[in-house]
GROMACS .gro file of C-alpha atoms in nm:
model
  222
    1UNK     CA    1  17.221  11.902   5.282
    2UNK     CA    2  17.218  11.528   5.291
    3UNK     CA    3  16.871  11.358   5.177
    4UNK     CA    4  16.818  11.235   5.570
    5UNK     CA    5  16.829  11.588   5.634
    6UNK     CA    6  16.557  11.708   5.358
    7UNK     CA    7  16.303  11.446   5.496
    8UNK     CA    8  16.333  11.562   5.863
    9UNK     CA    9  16.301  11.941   5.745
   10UNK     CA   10  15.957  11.810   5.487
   11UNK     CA   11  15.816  11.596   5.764
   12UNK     CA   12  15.860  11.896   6.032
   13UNK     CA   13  15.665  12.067   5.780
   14UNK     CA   14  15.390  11.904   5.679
   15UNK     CA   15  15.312  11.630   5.958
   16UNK     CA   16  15.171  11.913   6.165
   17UNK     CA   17  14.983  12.021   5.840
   18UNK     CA   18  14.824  11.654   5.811
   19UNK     CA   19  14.736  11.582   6.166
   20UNK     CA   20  14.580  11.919   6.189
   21UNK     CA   21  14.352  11.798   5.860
   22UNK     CA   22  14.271  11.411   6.004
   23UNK     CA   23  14.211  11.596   6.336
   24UNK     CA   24  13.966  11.873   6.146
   25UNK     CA   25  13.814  11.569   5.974
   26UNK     CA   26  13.742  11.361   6.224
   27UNK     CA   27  13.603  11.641   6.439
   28UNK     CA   28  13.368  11.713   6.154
   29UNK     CA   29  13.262  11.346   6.102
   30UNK     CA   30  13.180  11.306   6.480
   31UNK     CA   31  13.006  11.613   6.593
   32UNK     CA   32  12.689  11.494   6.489
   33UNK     CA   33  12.753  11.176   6.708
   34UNK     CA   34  12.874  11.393   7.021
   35UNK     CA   35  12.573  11.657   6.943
   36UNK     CA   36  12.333  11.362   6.971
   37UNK     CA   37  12.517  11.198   7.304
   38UNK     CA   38  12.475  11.554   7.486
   39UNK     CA   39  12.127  11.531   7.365
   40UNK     CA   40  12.070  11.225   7.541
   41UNK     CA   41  12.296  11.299   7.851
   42UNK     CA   42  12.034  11.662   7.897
   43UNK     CA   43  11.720  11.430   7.859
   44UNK     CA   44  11.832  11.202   8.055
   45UNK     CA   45  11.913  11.445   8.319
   46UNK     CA   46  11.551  11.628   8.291
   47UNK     CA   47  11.374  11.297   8.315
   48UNK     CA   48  11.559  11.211   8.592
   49UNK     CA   49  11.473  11.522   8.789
   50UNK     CA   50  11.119  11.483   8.672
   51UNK     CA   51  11.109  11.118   8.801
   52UNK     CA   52  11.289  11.236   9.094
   53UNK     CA   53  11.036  11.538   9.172
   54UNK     CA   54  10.732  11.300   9.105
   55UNK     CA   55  10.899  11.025   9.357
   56UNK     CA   56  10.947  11.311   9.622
   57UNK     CA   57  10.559  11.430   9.599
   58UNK     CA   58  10.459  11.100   9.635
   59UNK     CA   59  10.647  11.018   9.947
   60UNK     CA   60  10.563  11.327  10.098
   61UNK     CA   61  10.258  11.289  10.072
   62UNK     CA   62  10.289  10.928  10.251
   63UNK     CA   63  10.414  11.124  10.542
   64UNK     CA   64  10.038  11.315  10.558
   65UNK     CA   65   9.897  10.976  10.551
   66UNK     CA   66  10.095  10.879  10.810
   67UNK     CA   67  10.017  11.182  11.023
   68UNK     CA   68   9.670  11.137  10.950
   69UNK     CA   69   9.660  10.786  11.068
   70UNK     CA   70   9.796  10.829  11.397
   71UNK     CA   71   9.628  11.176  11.507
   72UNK     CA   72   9.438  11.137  11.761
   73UNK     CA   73   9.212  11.290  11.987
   74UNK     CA   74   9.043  11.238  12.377
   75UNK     CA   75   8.738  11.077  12.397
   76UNK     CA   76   8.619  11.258  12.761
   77UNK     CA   77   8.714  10.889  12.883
   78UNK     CA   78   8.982  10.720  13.159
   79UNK     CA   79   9.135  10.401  13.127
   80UNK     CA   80   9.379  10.292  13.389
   81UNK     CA   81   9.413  10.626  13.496
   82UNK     CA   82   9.512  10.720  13.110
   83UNK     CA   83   9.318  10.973  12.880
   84UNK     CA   84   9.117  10.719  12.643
   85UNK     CA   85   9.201  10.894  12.296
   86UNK     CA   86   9.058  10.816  11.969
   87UNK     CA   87   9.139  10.834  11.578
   88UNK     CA   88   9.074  11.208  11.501
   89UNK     CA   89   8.922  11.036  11.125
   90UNK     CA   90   8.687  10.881  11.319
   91UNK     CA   91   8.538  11.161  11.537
   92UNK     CA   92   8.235  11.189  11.346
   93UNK     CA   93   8.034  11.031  11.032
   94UNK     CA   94   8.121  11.338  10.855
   95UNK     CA   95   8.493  11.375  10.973
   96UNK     CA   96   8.544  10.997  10.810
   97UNK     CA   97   8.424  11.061  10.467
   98UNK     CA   98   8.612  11.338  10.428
   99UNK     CA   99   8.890  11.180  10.546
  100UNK     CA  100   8.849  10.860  10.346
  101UNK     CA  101   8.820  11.037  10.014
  102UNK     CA  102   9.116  11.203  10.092
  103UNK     CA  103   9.362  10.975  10.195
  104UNK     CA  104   9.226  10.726   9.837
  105UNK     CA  105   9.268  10.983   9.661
  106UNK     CA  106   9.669  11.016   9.791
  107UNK     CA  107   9.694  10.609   9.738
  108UNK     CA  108   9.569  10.641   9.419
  109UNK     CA  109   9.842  10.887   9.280
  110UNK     CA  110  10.127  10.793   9.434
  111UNK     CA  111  10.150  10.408   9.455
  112UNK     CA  112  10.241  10.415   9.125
  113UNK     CA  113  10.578  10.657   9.197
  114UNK     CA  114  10.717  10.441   9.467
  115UNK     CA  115  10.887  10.144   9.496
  116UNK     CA  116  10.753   9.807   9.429
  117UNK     CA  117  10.687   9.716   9.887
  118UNK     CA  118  10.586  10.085   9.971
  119UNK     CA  119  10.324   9.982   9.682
  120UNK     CA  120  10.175   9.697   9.819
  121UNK     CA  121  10.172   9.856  10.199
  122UNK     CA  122   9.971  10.121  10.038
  123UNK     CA  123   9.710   9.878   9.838
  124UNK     CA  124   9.676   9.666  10.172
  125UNK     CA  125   9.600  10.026  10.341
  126UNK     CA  126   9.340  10.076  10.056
  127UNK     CA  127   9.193   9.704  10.136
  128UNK     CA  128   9.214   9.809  10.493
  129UNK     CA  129   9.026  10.131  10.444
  130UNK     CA  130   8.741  10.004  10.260
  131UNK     CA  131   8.699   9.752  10.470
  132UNK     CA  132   8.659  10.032  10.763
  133UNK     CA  133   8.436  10.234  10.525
  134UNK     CA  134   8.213   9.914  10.510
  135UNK     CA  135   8.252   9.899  10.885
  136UNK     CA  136   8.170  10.226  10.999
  137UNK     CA  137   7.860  10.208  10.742
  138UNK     CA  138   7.717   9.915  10.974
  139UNK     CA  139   7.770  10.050  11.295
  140UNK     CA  140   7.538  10.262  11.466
  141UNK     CA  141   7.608  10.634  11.541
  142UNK     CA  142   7.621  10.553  11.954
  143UNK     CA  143   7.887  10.297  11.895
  144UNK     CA  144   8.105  10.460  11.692
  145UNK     CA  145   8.354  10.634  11.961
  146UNK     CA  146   8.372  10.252  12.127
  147UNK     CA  147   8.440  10.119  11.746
  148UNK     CA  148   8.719  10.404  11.704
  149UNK     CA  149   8.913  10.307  12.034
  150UNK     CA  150   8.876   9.929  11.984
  151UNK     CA  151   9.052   9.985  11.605
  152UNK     CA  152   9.285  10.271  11.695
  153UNK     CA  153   9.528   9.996  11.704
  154UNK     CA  154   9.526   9.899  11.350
  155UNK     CA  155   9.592  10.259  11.236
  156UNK     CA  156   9.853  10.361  11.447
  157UNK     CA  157  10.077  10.031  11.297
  158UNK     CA  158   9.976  10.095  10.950
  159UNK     CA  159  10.084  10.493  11.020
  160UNK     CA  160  10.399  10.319  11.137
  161UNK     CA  161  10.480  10.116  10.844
  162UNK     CA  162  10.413  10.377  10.614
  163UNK     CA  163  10.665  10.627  10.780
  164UNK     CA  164  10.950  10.407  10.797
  165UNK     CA  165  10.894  10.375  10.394
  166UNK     CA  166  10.941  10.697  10.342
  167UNK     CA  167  11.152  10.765  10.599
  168UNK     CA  168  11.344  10.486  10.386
  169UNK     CA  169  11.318  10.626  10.000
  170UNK     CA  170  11.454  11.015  10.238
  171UNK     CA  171  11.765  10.796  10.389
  172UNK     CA  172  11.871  10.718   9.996
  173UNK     CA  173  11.743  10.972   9.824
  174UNK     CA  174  12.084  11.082   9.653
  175UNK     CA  175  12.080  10.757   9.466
  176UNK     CA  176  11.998  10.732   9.087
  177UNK     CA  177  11.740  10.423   9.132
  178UNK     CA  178  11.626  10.392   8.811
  179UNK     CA  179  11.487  10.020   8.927
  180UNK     CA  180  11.150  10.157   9.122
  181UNK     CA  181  10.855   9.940   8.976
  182UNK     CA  182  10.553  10.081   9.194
  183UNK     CA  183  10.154   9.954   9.114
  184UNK     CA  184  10.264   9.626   9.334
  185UNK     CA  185   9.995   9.409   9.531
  186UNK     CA  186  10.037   9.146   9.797
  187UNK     CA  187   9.863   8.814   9.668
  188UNK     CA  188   9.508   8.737   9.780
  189UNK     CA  189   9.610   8.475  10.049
  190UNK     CA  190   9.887   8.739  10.207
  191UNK     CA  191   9.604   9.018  10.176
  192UNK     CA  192   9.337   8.801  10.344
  193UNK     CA  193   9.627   8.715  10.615
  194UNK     CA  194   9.741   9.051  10.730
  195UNK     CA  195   9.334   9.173  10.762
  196UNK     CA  196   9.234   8.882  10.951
  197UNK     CA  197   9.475   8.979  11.214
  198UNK     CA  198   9.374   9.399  11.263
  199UNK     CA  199   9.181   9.458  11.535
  200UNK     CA  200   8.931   9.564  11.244
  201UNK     CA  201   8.817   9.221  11.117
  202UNK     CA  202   8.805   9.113  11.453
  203UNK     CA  203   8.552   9.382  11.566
  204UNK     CA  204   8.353   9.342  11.236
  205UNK     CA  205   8.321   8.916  11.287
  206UNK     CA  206   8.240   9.013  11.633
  207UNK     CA  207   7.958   9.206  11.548
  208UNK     CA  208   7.831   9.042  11.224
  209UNK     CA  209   7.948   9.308  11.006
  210UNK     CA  210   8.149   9.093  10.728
  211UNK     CA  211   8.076   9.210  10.415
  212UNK     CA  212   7.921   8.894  10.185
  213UNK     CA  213   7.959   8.898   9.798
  214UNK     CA  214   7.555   8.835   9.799
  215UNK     CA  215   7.464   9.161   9.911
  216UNK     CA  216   7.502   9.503   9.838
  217UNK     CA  217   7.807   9.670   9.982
  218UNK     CA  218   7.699   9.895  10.287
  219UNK     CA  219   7.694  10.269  10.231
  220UNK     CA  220   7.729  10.557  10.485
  221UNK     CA  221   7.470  10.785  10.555
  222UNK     CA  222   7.466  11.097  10.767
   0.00000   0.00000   0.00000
């Protein structure tokens, strides 16, 4: 047997022996590195679905507020030969508090899962609101039902807007946006804007019912 011979016969010996070592030893040295990435990739999969479940409640529950802003109901009254309907919130005194603690209460823990302009649609809704709130507090029971028609208006386009966000986050929901930054707020100036133009502010400057920083803010009563 030549010597050219010998070394083909060794290395078809032992070069499967040594690759199966740097293979065993290599495996060895990086397990703990691939036992810590599949660590990471199942965290980062249950804090997605977390996020993900979170973002869901919180735009379902924009739908209510939707539906809540644009039910309505007949206030025994003809216009044009049309049923004259009314906010179903503002049937009664009563009917609007409960309402109005409700619907904060959804603002407040949900603006904060969303994305950055759903945010600030539902912080102007929030201005809105207390400015109705302050509203309603100032005007007597008898004119309440006129007061409710003259600002169904406002909540019917704000129950618009706040449909077609959600309706928006539903369209894309099988996208991993990791990029939502909620807790946003138009500026002052752009807040002052869009309430100067609801039907609201108009019915409140008609009436003298602008609430000044020298006095006390107006509370309801039953």
């Amino acid at each position: 047997m030549s010597w050219a011979s010998e070394i083909d016969v060794n290395a078809s010996v032992w070069l499967p022996l040594i690759f199966s070592c740097v293979g065993g030893l290599t495996s060895l040295l990086l397990r703990p590195a691939f036992a810590r990435f599949d660590q990471r990739l199942a965290l980062s999969g249950r804090a997605w679905e977390r996020i993900q479940d979170h973002r869901l409640e919180a735009y379902e529950a924009l739908l209510q507020v939707a539906d809540s802003l644009q039910t309505t109901v007949p206030t025994g009254q003809h216009d044009s030969g049309l049923v004259e309907t009314k906010p179903i919130c503002l049937r009664s005194i009563d009917d609007f508090v409960l309402w109005y603690d409700q619907v904060l209460q959804q603002i407040n823990s949900t603006h904060n899962w969303v994305d950055r302009q759903t945010s600030q649609k539902l912080l102007f809704l929030r201005d809105y609101l207390q400015n109705l709130k302050i509203a309603v507090a100032q005007t007597d029971a008898k004119d309440l039902e006129k007061f409710a028609v003259y600002t169904k208006a406002d909540q019917i386009d704000l129950s618009i807007e706040i449909r077609e966000a959600a309706q928006s986050f539903f369209r894309k929901i099988d996208k991993r946006d990791l990029s939502y930054r909620g807790n946003g707020k138009y500026s002052f100036a752009i807040t002052q804007k869009r309430l100067g133009e609801t039907k609201l502010v108009e019915w409140m400057e008609k009436n003298d019912l602008l609430w000044k920083e020298d006095q006390p803010t107006p509370e309801i009563t039953s």
